[in-house]
Short mmCIF file of C-alpha atoms in Angstrom, two decimals:
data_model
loop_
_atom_site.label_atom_id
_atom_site.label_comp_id
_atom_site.label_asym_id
_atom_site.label_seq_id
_atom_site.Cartn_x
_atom_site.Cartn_y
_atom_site.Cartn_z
CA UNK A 1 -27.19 -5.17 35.51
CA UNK A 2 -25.54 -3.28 32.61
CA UNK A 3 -21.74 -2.24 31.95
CA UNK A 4 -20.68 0.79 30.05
CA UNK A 5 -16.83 0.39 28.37
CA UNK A 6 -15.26 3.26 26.92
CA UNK A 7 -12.12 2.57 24.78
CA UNK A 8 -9.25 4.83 25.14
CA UNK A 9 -7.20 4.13 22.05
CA UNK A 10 -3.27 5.51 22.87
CA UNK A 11 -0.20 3.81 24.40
CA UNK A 12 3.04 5.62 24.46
CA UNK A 13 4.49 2.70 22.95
CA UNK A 14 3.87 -0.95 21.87
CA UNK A 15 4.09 -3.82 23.94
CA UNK A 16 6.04 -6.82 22.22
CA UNK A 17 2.63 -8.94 22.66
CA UNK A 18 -0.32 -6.53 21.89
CA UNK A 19 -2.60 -6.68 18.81
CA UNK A 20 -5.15 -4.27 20.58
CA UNK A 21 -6.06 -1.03 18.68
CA UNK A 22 -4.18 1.73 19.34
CA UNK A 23 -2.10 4.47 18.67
CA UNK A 24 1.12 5.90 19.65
CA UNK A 25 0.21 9.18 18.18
CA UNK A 26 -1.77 11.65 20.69
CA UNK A 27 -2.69 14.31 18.12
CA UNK A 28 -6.23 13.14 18.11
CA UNK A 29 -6.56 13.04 21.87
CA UNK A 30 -9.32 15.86 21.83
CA UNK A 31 -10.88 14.95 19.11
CA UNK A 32 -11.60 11.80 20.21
CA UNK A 33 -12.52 12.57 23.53
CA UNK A 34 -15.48 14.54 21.72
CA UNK A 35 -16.48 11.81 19.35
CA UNK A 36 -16.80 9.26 22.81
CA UNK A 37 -18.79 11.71 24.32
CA UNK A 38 -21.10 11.82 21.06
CA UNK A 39 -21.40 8.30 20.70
CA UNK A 40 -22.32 7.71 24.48
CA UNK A 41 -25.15 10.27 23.67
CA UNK A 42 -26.25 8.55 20.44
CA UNK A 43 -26.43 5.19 22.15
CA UNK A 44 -28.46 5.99 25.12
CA UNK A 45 -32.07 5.07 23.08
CA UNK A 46 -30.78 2.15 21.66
CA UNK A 47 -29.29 0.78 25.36
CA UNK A 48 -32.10 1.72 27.75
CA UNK A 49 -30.62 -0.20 30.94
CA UNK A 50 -29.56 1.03 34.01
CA UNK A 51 -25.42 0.91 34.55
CA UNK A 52 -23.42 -0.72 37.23
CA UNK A 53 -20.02 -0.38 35.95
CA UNK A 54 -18.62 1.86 34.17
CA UNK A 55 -14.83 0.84 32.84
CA UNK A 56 -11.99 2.43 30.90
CA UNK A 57 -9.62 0.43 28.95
CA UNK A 58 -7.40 0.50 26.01
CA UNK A 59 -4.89 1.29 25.01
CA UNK A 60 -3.92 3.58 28.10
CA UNK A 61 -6.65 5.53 29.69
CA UNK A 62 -4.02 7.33 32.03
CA UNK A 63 -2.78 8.90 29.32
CA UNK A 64 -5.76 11.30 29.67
CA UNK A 65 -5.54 14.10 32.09
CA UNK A 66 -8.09 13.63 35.30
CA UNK A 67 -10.84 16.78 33.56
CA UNK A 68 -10.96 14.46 30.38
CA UNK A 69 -12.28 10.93 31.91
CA UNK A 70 -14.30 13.40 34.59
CA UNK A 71 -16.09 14.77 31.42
CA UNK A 72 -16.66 11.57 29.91
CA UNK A 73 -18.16 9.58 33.20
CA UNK A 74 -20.12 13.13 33.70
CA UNK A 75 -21.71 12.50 29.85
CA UNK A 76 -22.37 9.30 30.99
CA UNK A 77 -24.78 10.09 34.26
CA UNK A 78 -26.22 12.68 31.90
CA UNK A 79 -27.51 10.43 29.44
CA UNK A 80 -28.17 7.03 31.36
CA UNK A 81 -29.73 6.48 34.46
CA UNK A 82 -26.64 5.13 36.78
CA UNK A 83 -26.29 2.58 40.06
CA UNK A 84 -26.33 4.82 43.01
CA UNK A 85 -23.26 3.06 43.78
CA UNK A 86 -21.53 2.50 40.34
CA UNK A 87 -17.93 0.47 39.94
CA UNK A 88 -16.06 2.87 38.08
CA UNK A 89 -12.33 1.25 36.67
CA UNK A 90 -9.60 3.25 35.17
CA UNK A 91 -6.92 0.87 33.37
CA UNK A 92 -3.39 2.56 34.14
CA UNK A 93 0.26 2.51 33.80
CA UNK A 94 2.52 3.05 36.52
CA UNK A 95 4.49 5.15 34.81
CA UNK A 96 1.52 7.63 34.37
CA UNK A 97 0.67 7.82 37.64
CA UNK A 98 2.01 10.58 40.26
CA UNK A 99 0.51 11.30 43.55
CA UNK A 100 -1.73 14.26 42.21
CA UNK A 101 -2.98 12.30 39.28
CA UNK A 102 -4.22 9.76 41.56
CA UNK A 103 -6.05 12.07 43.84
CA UNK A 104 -7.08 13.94 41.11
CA UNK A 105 -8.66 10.23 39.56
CA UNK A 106 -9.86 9.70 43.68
CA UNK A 107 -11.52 12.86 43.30
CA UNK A 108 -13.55 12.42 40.17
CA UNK A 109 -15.36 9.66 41.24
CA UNK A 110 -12.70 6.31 39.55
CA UNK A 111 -13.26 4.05 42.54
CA UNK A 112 -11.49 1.22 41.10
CA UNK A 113 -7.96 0.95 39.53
CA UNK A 114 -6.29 -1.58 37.67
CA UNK A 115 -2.83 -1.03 36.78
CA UNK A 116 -0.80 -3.14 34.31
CA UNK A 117 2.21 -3.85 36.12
CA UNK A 118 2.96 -7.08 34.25
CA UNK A 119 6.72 -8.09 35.94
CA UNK A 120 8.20 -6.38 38.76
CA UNK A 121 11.80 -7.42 37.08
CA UNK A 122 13.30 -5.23 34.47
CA UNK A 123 14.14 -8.19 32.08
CA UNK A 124 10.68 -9.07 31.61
CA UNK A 125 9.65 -5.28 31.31
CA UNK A 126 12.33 -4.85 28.52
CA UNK A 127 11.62 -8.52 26.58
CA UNK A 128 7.59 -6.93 26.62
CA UNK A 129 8.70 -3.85 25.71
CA UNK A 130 6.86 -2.03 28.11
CA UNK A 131 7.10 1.66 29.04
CA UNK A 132 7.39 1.33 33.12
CA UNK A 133 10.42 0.33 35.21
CA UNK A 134 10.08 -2.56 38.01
CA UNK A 135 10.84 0.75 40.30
CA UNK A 136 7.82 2.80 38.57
CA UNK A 137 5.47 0.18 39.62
CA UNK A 138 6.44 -0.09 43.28
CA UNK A 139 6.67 3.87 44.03
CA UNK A 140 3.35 3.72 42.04
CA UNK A 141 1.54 1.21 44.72
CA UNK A 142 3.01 3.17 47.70
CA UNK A 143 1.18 5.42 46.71
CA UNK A 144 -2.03 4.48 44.92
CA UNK A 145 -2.66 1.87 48.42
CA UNK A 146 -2.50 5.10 50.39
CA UNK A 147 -5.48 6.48 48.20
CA UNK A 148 -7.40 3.08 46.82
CA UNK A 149 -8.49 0.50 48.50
CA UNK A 150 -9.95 -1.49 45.45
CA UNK A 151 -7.33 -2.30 42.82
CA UNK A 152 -6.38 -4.97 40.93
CA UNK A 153 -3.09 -5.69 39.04
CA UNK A 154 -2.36 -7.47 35.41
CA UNK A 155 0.46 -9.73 35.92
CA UNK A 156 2.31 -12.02 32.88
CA UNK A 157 3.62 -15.90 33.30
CA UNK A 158 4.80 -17.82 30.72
CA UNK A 159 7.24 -15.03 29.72
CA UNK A 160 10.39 -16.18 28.02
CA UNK A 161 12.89 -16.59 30.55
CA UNK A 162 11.18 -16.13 33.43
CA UNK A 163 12.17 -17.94 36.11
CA UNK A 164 9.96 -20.01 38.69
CA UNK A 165 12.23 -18.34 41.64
CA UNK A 166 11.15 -14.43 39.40
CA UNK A 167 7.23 -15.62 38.69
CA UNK A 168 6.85 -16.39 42.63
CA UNK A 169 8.55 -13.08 43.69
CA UNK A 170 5.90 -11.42 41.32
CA UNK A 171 3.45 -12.50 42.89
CA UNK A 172 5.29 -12.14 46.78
CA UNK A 173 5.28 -8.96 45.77
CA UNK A 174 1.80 -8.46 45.04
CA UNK A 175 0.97 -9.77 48.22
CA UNK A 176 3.29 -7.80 50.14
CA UNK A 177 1.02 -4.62 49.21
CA UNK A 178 -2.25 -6.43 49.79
CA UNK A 179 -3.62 -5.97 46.39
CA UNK A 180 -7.05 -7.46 46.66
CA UNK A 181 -7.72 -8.33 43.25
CA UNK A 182 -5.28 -10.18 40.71
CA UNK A 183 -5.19 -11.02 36.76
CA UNK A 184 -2.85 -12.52 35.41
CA UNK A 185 -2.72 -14.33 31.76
CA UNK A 186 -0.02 -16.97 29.96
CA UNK A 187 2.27 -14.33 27.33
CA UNK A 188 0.19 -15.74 23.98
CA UNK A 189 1.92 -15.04 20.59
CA UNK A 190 -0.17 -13.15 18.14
CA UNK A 191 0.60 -13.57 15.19
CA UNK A 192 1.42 -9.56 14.39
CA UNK A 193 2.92 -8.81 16.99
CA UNK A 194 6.51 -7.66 17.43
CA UNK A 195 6.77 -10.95 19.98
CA UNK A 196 5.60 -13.03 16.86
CA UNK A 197 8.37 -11.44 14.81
CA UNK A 198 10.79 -12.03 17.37
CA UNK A 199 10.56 -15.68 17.70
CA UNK A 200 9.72 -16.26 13.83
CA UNK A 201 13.56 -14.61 13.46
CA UNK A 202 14.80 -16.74 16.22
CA UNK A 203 16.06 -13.46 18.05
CA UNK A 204 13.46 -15.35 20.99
CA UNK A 205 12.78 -18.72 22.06
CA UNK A 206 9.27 -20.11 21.74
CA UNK A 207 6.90 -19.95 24.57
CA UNK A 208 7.81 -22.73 27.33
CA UNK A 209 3.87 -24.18 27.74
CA UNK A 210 5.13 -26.45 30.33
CA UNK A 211 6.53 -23.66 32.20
CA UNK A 212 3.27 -21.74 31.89
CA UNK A 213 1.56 -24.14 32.95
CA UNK A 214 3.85 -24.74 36.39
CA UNK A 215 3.72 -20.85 36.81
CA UNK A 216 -0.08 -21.11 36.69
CA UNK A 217 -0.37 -24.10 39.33
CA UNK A 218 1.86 -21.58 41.70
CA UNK A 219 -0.36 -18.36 40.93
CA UNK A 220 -3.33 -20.77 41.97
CA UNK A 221 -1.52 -22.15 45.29
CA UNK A 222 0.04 -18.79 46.69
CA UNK A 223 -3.47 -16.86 46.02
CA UNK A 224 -5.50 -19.16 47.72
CA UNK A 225 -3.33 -19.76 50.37
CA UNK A 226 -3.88 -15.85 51.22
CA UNK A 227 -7.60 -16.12 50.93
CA UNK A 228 -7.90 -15.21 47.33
CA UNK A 229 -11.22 -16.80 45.36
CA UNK A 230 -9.97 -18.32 41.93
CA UNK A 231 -13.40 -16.69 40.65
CA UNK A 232 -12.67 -16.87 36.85
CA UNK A 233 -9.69 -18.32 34.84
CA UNK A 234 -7.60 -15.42 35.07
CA UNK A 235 -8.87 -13.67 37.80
CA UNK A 236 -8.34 -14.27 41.85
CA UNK A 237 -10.59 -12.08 44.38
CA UNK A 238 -10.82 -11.16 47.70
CA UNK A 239 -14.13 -11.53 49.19
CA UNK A 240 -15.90 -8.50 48.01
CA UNK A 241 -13.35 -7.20 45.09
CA UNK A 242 -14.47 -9.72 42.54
CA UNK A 243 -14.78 -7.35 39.21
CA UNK A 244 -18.45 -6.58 38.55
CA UNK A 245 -17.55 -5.15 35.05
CA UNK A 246 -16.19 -8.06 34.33
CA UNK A 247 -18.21 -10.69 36.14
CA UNK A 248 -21.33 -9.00 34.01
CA UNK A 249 -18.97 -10.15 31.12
CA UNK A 250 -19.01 -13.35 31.70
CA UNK A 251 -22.41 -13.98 33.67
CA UNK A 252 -23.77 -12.97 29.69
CA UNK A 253 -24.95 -9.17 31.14
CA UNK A 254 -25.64 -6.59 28.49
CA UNK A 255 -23.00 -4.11 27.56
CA UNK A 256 -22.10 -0.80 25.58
CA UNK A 257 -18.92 -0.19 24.41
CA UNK A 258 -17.87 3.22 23.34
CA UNK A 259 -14.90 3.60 21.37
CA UNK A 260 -12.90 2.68 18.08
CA UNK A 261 -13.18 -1.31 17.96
CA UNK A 262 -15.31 -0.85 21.57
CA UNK A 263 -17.32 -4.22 21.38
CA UNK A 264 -21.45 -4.33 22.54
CA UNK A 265 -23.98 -7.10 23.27
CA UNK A 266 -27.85 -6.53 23.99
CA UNK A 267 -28.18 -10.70 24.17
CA UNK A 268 -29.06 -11.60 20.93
CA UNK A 269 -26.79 -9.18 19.26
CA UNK A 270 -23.61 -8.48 18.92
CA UNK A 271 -22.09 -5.14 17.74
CA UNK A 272 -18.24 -3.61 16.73
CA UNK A 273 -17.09 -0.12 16.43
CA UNK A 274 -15.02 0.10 13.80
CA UNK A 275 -10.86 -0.07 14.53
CA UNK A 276 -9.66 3.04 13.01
CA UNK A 277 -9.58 6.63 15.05
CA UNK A 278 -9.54 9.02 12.22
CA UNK A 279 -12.22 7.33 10.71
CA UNK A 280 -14.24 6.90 14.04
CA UNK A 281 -13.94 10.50 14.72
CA UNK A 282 -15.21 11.61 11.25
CA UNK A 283 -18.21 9.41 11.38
CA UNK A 284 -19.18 10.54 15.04
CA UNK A 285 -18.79 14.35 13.14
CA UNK A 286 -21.42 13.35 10.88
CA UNK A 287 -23.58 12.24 13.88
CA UNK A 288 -22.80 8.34 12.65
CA UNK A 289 -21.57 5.51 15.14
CA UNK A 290 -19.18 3.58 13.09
CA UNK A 291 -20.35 -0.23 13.70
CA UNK A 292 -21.35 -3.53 12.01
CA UNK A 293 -23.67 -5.92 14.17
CA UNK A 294 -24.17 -9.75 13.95
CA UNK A 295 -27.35 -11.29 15.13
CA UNK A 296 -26.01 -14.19 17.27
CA UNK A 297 -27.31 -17.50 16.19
CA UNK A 298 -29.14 -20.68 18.94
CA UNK A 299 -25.45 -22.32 18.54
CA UNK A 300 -23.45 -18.82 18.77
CA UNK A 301 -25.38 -18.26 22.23
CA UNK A 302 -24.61 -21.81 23.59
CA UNK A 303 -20.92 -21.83 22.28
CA UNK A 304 -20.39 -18.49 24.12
CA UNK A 305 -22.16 -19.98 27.20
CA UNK A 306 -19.99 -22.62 27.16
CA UNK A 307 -16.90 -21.08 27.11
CA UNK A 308 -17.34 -18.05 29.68
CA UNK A 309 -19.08 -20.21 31.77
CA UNK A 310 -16.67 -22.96 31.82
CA UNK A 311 -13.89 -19.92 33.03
CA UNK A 312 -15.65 -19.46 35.77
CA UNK A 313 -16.10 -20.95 39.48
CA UNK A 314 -20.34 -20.56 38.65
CA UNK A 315 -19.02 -23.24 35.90
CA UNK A 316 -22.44 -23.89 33.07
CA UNK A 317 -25.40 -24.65 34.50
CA UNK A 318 -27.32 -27.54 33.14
CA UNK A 319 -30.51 -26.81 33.70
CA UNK A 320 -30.04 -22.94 32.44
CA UNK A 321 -28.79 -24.58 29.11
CA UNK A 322 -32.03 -26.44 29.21
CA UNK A 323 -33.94 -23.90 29.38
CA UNK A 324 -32.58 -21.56 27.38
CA UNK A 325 -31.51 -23.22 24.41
CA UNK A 326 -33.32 -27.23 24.45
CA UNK A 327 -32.85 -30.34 25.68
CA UNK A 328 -30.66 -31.63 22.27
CA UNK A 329 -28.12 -28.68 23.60
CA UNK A 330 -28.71 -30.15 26.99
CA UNK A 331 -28.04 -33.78 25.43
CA UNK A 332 -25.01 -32.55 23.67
CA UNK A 333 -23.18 -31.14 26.30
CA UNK A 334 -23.59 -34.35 28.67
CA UNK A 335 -22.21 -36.12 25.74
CA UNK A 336 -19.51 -33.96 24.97
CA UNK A 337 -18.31 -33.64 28.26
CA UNK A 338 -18.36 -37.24 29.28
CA UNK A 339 -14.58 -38.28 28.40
CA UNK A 340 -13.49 -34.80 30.45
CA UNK A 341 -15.21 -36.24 33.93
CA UNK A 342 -13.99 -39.52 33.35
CA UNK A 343 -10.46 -38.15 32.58
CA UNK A 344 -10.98 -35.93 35.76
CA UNK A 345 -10.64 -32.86 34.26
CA UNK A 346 -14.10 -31.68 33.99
CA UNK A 347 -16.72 -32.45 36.91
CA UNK A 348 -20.46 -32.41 37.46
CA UNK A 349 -21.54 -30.38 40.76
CA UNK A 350 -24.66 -32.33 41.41
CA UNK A 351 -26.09 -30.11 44.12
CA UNK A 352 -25.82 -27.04 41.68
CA UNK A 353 -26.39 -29.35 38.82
CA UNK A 354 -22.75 -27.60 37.15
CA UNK A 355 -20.05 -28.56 34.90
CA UNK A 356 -17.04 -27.07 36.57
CA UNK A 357 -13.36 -27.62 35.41
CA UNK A 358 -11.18 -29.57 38.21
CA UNK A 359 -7.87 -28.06 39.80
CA UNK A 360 -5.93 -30.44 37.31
CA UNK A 361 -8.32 -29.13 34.18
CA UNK A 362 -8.24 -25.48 34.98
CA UNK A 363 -4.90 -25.07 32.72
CA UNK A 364 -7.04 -26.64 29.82
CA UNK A 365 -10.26 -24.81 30.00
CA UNK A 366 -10.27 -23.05 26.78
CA UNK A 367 -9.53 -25.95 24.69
CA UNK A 368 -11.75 -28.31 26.11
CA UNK A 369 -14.54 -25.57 25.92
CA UNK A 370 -14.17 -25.53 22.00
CA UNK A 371 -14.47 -29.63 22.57
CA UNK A 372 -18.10 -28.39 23.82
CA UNK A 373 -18.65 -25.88 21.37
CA UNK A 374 -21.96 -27.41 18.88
CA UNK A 375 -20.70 -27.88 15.58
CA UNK A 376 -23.22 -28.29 12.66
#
């Protein structure tokens, strides 16, 4: 199994939080379209693997028209031999999307959406800076559920004044629809952002962890309540709408990204386009993908394991870090991990022979992971 990600590098303006490449400037929307579609044909002998998922992201990939991501998932069954049955995502704002766009994205073959809703309330849209309206996003699902069954939606906590009464009509909402796929992630301040500026200025109050985390323990207990599968940190599933772009991700699948700062992994190595669209296109001119590539390291391997599996409900198998990386790794982790079980936030599946975070560790997952990490 093998994902394709193509990076689609514009917003029409900056959220408060984001430190993602992009631009706000479309004049190099055809241009760039061209230099994806060169570097998905330069990359095809270096990534001989057949591909499952294809995803856009950015950025805002519904900023192209419907004939421009047709062209590019068209150069990609030209090049690479595809999954009869492919999972194809398009990333999207609400504000984007009309009832023709959507059919035209039906028609072309996007069998997936994921549309980064955020906050149905207008105060958190505003504080996030965010281009949609609370209104937007609910004439958007009317009409995207009449069209797509599969979508998922990106939701915020943690935001700054966000109520526990607002947070659990966010996600009321959600389930009023019968969206069958959720992610949602605690507002983190980068340290460029416009958020990071705000706060630093005192114009905003820090971020409320406690409140995070309390918005986080609801998100868990409403979703599973309504049958959703808590399949990965962030991420709640119906049976059968899990994200298989995403669960490749994680599981340690190969993938190719395509794109300005588009990120790849073959399994040993890691590789980065370079973050800069006018010099992206220039180089894909000269027939030249833009990229510098690490060879990942025993430890680098393990570390990752660690942490993606540790996000997950697979959790890290024992006996696969075993046998993939030694029994001192092995060792290490038992080691390691021993004050988490005993302090009940990590436990050991012993049919599966897993490390799994508890309910009451799931909050804490990505700093007791580093806790794991190997260290030399």
């Amino acid at each position: 199994m093998a994902g394709i990600y193509i990076h689609i590098p514009f917003c029409k303006q900056a959220c408060s939080y984001c430190d993602f490449h992009f631009s706000t400037s479309l004049k190099k929307k055809d241009a760039l379209v061209d230099a994806l579609a060169k570097e998905i044909l330069l990359r095809r002998d270096t990534f001989d693997h057949t591909i499952d998922t294809i995803y856009f992201g950015g950025g805002t990939p519904s900023l192209l028209p419907a004939q421009q991501i047709e062209f590019l998932i068209n150069e990609v069954y030209k090049r690479y031999a595809v999954n009869p049955t492919p999972e194809i995502t398009l990333e999207a704002n609400p504000d984007d999307l009309d009832e023709p766009k959507i059919k035209a994205l039906k028609n072309i073959g996007i069998n997936r959406l994921s549309l980064g809703i955020q906050s149905f309330n207008n105060q958190d849209l505003k504080l996030m800076n965010r281009a949609h309206s609370a209104e937007e996003s609910l004439h958007c699902l009317k009409i995207a559920t009449k069209y797509f069954e599969n979508i998922s939606i990106d939701l915020i906590y943690g935001v700054q004044y966000m109520t526990i009464d607002r947070w659990r009509k966010n996600i009321q909402t959600v389930l009023d629809f019968n969206i069958p796929h959720i992610s949602s992630y605690a507002l983190t301040i980068e340290p460029k952002t416009a958020l990071a500026s705000r706060i630093r200025s005192g114009q905003l109050p820090h971020v409320d962890d406690a409140l995070a985390a309390s918005h986080f323990e609801i998100l868990i207990e409403q979703l599973i309540a309504q049958g959703y599968i808590h399949y990965e940190l962030s991420n709640f599933g119906k049976p059968g709408y899990f994200s298989k772009n995403n669960t490749a991700y994680w599981l340690g699948k190969k993938y190719l990204g395509i794109g300005p700062s588009a990120h790849s992994y073959d399994g040993n190595n890691r590789s980065w386009n370079i973050s800069n669209n006018t010099l992206y296109i220039k180089s894909l001119d000269n027939d030249t993908v833009p990229s510098e590539e690490e060879v990942l390291s025993t430890i680098d391997r393990y570390n990752e394991a660690i942490m993606t599996g540790l996000r997950t409900m697979w959790g890290v198998s024992l006996f696969k870090i075993e046998n993939k990386f030694g029994a001192q790794y092995h060792r290490y982790l038992l080691k390691q991990s021993k004050r988490y079980i005993e302090s009940g936030l990590l436990q050991i599946d012993q049919e599966s022979k897993t490390i799994k975070a508890t309910p009451k560790g799931k909050f804490l997952t990505d700093g007791i992971a580093s806790d794991l990490f190997f260290v030399e």
